[in-house]
Amino acid sequence: LKDIGKVSAEEPFQKMINQGMIQGRSLLTKENQINGLPAKLHIPVSLAVNDKLYKDKFEALQKIDNRFENVNPDTDINWEIHEGQVFLSLDVQVEKMSKSLLNVVNPDEMIAQYGADVFRMFEMFLGPIDTAKPWDTNGISGVSGFFRKFWRLFFDDNGIKKYADTEATADELKILHKCIKKINQDIEQLSLNTCVSTFMIAVNDLGKLPSISKSTLVELSKLLAPFAPHTTEVLWSELGQDNCIVNENYPIHNEAYLIESSYTYPIQVNGKHRANLEISLAATQAEVEQIVLGDEQITKYLEGKAPKKIILVKGRIVNIVI
């Protein structure tokens, strides 16, 4: 980087991070399930679905594992049947990923099925970067679902544009800048797994809004670009941008959009939670009392009695004592 003029320091890196080992989820036959064979035999994870070996996969298993060549699936195996499906339940054991344990996952196959962006973000989502963690292919569908939700912020199921060329609303800006702040903090800590969960929360919250502005999606795309470069580059082009997204400045949050103007107070009557009311944080004690005592949900619990006192903990809770 110094040779090409991108950094001025001779040694720009101040710390080395060693990534934790990705462990494999081994699948083994249960005790006494396969008659005449030693118990706890490893089964290739590529043949199993949801920790089950379905009967229609047994012929493929016989071809790649000679221990099963002379096993008669109709007489030697105790199959389980549920909703018309015949399968063998398997035990799970976390071990080092290796060919001998038949628990190696081929990344090329995962990328062919889900795409490189889903695969990359799923690896991040497995856990903290510096700890050992088991690879669990069953969880990749959640990350794949996130990308579908993200895409649907831009287009409906018919490919029609959904976003509007309008100014972003206060709700949009709050969700967006809360996400920007958290992502930047987590990147500094190399906490990439929590970055992924933060993106999921933001996309879910934006999906609940009646409409989304183009400007919000522009900033969200730039924020997601280092994590999902292929998807965001495509959507960047769809947003009408001429340059490449990788040349854009990374978003920085604006604290002004994160200031809370109201709070949803839990309302208690004699210490028991009875309702939730959204009240301005600028409201005085008298104004809060007026709002709470005027709410129908609360008045029925007062049983016609006047409160002895109303305790307000600003930004926390309201407790009515009768």
Coordinates of C-alpha atoms in Angstrom, one line a residue:
L1 CA 0.0 0.0 0.0
K2 CA 2.9 2.4 0.7
D3 CA 4.6 1.5 -2.6
I4 CA 1.5 2.5 -4.5
G5 CA 1.0 5.7 -2.5
K6 CA -2.2 4.7 -0.6
V7 CA -0.7 5.0 2.9
S8 CA 2.2 7.1 4.3
A9 CA 3.3 4.8 7.1
E10 CA 5.9 2.1 6.6
E11 CA 3.8 -0.3 8.7
P12 CA 0.2 0.7 8.8
F13 CA -1.1 -2.3 10.8
Q14 CA -0.9 -1.9 14.5
K15 CA -2.6 -5.2 15.5
M16 CA -3.0 -8.7 14.2
I17 CA -6.3 -10.6 14.5
N18 CA -6.3 -14.4 14.2
Q19 CA -9.6 -15.7 13.0
G20 CA -11.0 -18.6 15.0
M21 CA -11.3 -22.0 13.5
I22 CA -14.4 -22.9 11.6
Q23 CA -15.5 -26.2 13.0
G24 CA -17.7 -28.8 11.2
R25 CA -21.0 -30.3 12.3
S26 CA -20.5 -34.0 11.9
L27 CA -23.5 -36.2 11.4
L28 CA -23.5 -39.7 12.8
T29 CA -25.8 -42.7 12.8
K30 CA -27.5 -43.3 16.2
E31 CA -26.7 -46.3 18.4
N32 CA -28.1 -49.6 17.1
Q33 CA -29.8 -47.9 14.1
I34 CA -27.9 -49.8 11.5
N35 CA -27.9 -53.5 12.3
G36 CA -24.7 -55.4 11.8
L37 CA -22.5 -52.3 11.5
P38 CA -20.6 -50.5 14.3
A39 CA -22.6 -47.7 15.9
K40 CA -22.0 -44.0 15.3
L41 CA -20.8 -44.0 11.7
H42 CA -20.2 -40.7 10.0
I43 CA -22.6 -39.7 7.2
P44 CA -21.5 -37.1 4.6
V45 CA -23.2 -33.8 5.5
S46 CA -23.9 -33.2 1.8
L47 CA -26.4 -36.0 1.8
A48 CA -28.4 -34.9 4.9
V49 CA -31.2 -32.4 5.3
N50 CA -32.0 -30.9 8.7
D51 CA -29.9 -33.6 10.4
K52 CA -31.8 -36.4 8.7
L53 CA -30.8 -38.9 6.0
Y54 CA -33.8 -39.6 3.8
K55 CA -34.3 -43.0 2.3
D56 CA -34.1 -41.8 -1.3
K57 CA -30.5 -40.7 -0.5
F58 CA -29.3 -44.1 0.7
E59 CA -28.4 -45.4 -2.7
A60 CA -26.1 -42.4 -3.2
L61 CA -24.6 -43.1 0.3
Q62 CA -23.8 -46.7 -0.7
K63 CA -21.9 -45.5 -3.8
I64 CA -19.6 -43.2 -1.9
D65 CA -19.1 -45.2 1.3
N66 CA -18.3 -48.9 1.0
R67 CA -19.3 -49.6 4.6
F68 CA -22.9 -49.5 3.4
E69 CA -22.5 -51.5 0.2
N70 CA -24.0 -54.7 1.6
V71 CA -26.6 -53.1 3.8
N72 CA -30.2 -53.8 2.8
P73 CA -32.1 -50.6 3.5
D74 CA -35.4 -52.4 3.8
T75 CA -34.3 -54.9 6.4
D76 CA -31.1 -53.7 8.1
I77 CA -32.1 -50.1 9.0
N78 CA -34.7 -48.9 11.4
W79 CA -36.3 -46.0 9.4
E80 CA -38.6 -43.4 11.0
I81 CA -41.7 -42.2 9.2
H82 CA -43.3 -38.8 9.6
E83 CA -45.9 -37.3 7.3
G84 CA -45.1 -39.8 4.6
Q85 CA -41.4 -39.2 4.6
V86 CA -39.0 -42.0 5.5
F87 CA -35.7 -41.0 7.1
L88 CA -33.0 -41.9 9.6
S89 CA -32.4 -39.4 12.4
L90 CA -28.8 -38.5 12.9
D91 CA -26.8 -37.3 15.9
V92 CA -24.8 -34.1 15.7
Q93 CA -21.2 -33.7 16.9
V94 CA -19.1 -30.6 16.6
E95 CA -15.5 -31.5 15.4
K96 CA -12.7 -30.2 13.3
M97 CA -13.7 -29.9 9.7
S98 CA -11.9 -32.6 7.8
K99 CA -12.4 -35.0 4.9
S100 CA -12.0 -38.0 7.2
L101 CA -15.0 -36.9 9.3
L102 CA -17.1 -36.3 6.1
N103 CA -18.1 -32.9 7.4
V104 CA -16.4 -30.6 4.9
V105 CA -18.6 -28.0 3.2
N106 CA -17.6 -27.1 -0.3
P107 CA -17.9 -23.2 -0.6
D108 CA -18.2 -23.5 -4.4
E109 CA -21.5 -25.4 -4.0
M110 CA -22.8 -22.9 -1.4
I111 CA -22.0 -20.0 -3.6
A112 CA -23.6 -21.6 -6.7
Q113 CA -26.8 -22.1 -4.6
Y114 CA -26.9 -18.8 -2.7
G115 CA -24.5 -16.4 -4.2
A116 CA -21.2 -15.0 -3.0
D117 CA -22.7 -12.2 -1.0
V118 CA -25.0 -14.5 1.0
F119 CA -22.1 -16.9 1.6
R120 CA -19.8 -14.0 2.8
M121 CA -22.3 -12.5 5.2
F122 CA -23.3 -15.9 6.6
E123 CA -19.6 -16.5 7.5
M124 CA -19.5 -13.2 9.3
F125 CA -22.8 -14.0 11.0
L126 CA -21.5 -17.3 12.5
G127 CA -20.0 -15.6 15.5
P128 CA -17.1 -13.3 16.7
I129 CA -14.2 -13.3 14.3
D130 CA -11.6 -14.5 16.8
T131 CA -13.5 -17.4 18.3
A132 CA -13.9 -21.0 17.1
K133 CA -17.4 -21.6 15.8
P134 CA -19.3 -24.5 14.1
W135 CA -20.4 -24.2 10.5
D136 CA -24.1 -24.8 10.4
T137 CA -25.4 -24.7 6.8
N138 CA -29.0 -24.8 8.1
G139 CA -28.7 -21.1 9.2
I140 CA -27.8 -19.7 5.8
S141 CA -31.4 -19.5 4.8
G142 CA -31.8 -16.6 7.3
V143 CA -29.1 -14.5 5.6
S144 CA -30.6 -15.4 2.2
G145 CA -34.0 -14.1 3.5
F146 CA -32.3 -10.9 4.6
F147 CA -31.1 -10.3 1.0
R148 CA -34.7 -10.9 -0.3
K149 CA -36.0 -8.3 2.1
F150 CA -33.3 -5.9 1.2
W151 CA -34.1 -6.3 -2.5
R152 CA -37.8 -5.8 -1.8
L153 CA -37.1 -2.3 -0.4
F154 CA -36.2 -1.4 -4.0
F155 CA -38.7 -3.5 -6.1
D156 CA -41.9 -5.4 -5.6
D157 CA -42.3 -9.0 -6.7
N158 CA -43.0 -7.9 -10.3
G159 CA -39.8 -5.8 -10.5
I160 CA -41.6 -2.5 -10.2
K161 CA -39.7 0.3 -8.5
K162 CA -41.0 0.9 -5.0
Y163 CA -38.9 3.8 -3.7
A164 CA -39.9 7.4 -4.2
D165 CA -37.9 10.5 -5.2
T166 CA -39.0 12.4 -2.1
E167 CA -37.3 13.6 1.0
A168 CA -36.6 11.0 3.7
T169 CA -39.0 11.1 6.6
A170 CA -38.0 11.4 10.2
D171 CA -38.7 7.7 10.8
E172 CA -36.4 6.7 7.9
L173 CA -33.6 9.0 9.0
K174 CA -33.7 7.6 12.5
I175 CA -33.6 4.0 11.4
L176 CA -30.8 4.8 8.8
H177 CA -28.5 6.8 11.1
K178 CA -29.0 4.4 14.0
C179 CA -27.8 1.7 11.7
I180 CA -24.9 3.8 10.3
K181 CA -23.7 4.6 13.9
K182 CA -23.8 1.0 15.0
I183 CA -22.1 -0.4 11.9
N184 CA -19.2 2.1 12.1
Q185 CA -18.7 1.2 15.8
D186 CA -18.8 -2.5 15.2
I187 CA -16.4 -2.3 12.2
E188 CA -13.9 -0.6 14.4
Q189 CA -14.1 -3.5 16.8
L190 CA -14.1 -6.1 14.0
S191 CA -17.5 -7.2 15.3
L192 CA -18.8 -8.3 11.9
N193 CA -21.4 -10.7 13.2
T194 CA -23.2 -7.9 15.0
C195 CA -23.0 -5.8 11.9
V196 CA -25.0 -8.4 10.1
S197 CA -27.7 -8.5 12.8
T198 CA -27.8 -4.6 12.7
F199 CA -28.4 -4.7 9.0
M200 CA -31.2 -7.2 9.5
I201 CA -32.9 -5.0 12.1
A202 CA -32.7 -1.9 9.9
V203 CA -34.1 -3.6 6.8
N204 CA -37.0 -5.1 8.9
D205 CA -37.8 -1.6 10.3
L206 CA -37.6 0.1 6.9
G207 CA -39.8 -2.6 5.4
K208 CA -42.6 -1.7 7.9
L209 CA -42.7 1.9 6.6
P210 CA -45.4 2.9 4.0
S211 CA -42.7 4.2 1.6
I212 CA -38.9 4.7 1.4
S213 CA -37.1 7.5 -0.2
K214 CA -34.3 7.0 -2.8
S215 CA -31.9 9.0 -0.7
T216 CA -32.3 6.5 2.2
L217 CA -31.6 3.5 -0.1
V218 CA -28.5 5.3 -1.6
E219 CA -27.0 5.6 1.9
L220 CA -28.0 2.1 3.0
S221 CA -26.5 0.7 -0.2
K222 CA -23.2 2.4 0.5
L223 CA -23.2 1.1 4.1
L224 CA -23.8 -2.5 3.0
A225 CA -21.3 -2.4 0.0
P226 CA -18.2 -3.8 1.8
F227 CA -20.3 -6.7 3.1
A228 CA -22.2 -7.4 -0.1
P229 CA -20.4 -5.8 -3.0
H230 CA -22.1 -7.7 -5.9
T231 CA -25.7 -7.0 -4.8
T232 CA -25.1 -3.4 -3.9
E233 CA -23.3 -2.7 -7.2
V234 CA -26.3 -4.0 -9.1
L235 CA -28.8 -1.9 -7.0
W236 CA -26.5 1.1 -7.2
S237 CA -26.8 1.0 -10.9
E238 CA -30.6 0.6 -10.6
L239 CA -30.7 3.7 -8.5
G240 CA -29.3 5.6 -11.6
Q241 CA -25.8 6.1 -10.3
D242 CA -23.1 6.3 -13.0
N243 CA -20.0 5.6 -10.9
C244 CA -19.1 2.5 -9.0
I245 CA -20.3 2.2 -5.4
V246 CA -16.8 1.3 -4.2
N247 CA -15.6 4.8 -5.0
E248 CA -18.2 6.4 -2.7
N249 CA -17.4 7.8 0.7
Y250 CA -18.6 5.6 3.6
P251 CA -21.6 7.0 5.4
I252 CA -21.2 8.8 8.7
H253 CA -24.2 9.2 11.1
N254 CA -25.8 12.5 12.1
E255 CA -26.5 12.5 15.9
A256 CA -29.3 15.0 15.3
Y257 CA -31.5 12.3 13.8
L258 CA -31.1 10.0 16.8
I259 CA -32.4 12.4 19.5
E260 CA -35.6 10.9 21.0
S261 CA -38.5 13.3 21.3
S262 CA -40.9 10.8 22.9
Y263 CA -40.8 7.6 24.9
T264 CA -43.2 4.7 25.3
Y265 CA -43.7 4.5 29.0
P266 CA -44.8 1.4 30.7
I267 CA -47.7 2.4 33.0
Q268 CA -48.0 0.6 36.4
V269 CA -50.9 0.6 38.8
N270 CA -49.8 -0.4 42.3
G271 CA -46.7 -2.0 40.8
K272 CA -48.5 -4.0 38.1
H273 CA -48.0 -3.3 34.4
R274 CA -51.3 -2.2 32.9
A275 CA -50.5 -0.4 29.6
N276 CA -47.9 1.4 27.4
L277 CA -48.3 5.0 26.4
E278 CA -46.2 7.1 24.2
I279 CA -45.5 10.5 25.8
S280 CA -43.3 13.4 24.9
L281 CA -40.0 13.5 26.8
A282 CA -40.5 17.2 27.2
A283 CA -43.8 16.7 29.1
T284 CA -44.0 18.0 32.7
Q285 CA -45.1 15.9 35.7
A286 CA -48.6 17.6 35.5
E287 CA -48.9 16.9 31.7
V288 CA -47.9 13.3 32.2
E289 CA -50.4 12.8 35.0
Q290 CA -53.2 14.4 32.8
I291 CA -52.4 12.1 29.9
V292 CA -52.2 8.9 32.0
L293 CA -55.3 9.6 34.0
G294 CA -57.2 10.4 30.8
D295 CA -56.5 7.1 29.2
E296 CA -59.3 4.5 29.2
Q297 CA -56.9 1.6 29.6
I298 CA -55.8 3.1 32.9
T299 CA -59.0 4.5 34.4
K300 CA -60.6 1.0 34.6
Y301 CA -57.9 -0.2 36.9
L302 CA -58.3 2.8 39.2
E303 CA -61.8 1.5 40.2
G304 CA -63.0 5.1 40.7
K305 CA -60.4 5.9 43.3
A306 CA -58.2 9.0 43.3
P307 CA -54.5 8.2 43.1
K308 CA -52.5 8.8 46.3
K309 CA -49.5 9.7 44.1
I310 CA -48.1 9.3 40.6
I311 CA -44.4 8.5 40.4
L312 CA -42.7 9.6 37.1
V313 CA -39.2 8.4 36.3
K314 CA -38.4 10.5 33.2
G315 CA -37.7 8.2 30.2
R316 CA -38.3 5.1 32.2
I317 CA -41.6 4.4 33.9
V318 CA -44.8 5.8 35.4
N319 CA -46.3 4.2 38.5
I320 CA -49.7 5.1 39.9
V321 CA -50.3 4.3 43.6
I322 CA -54.0 4.0 44.7

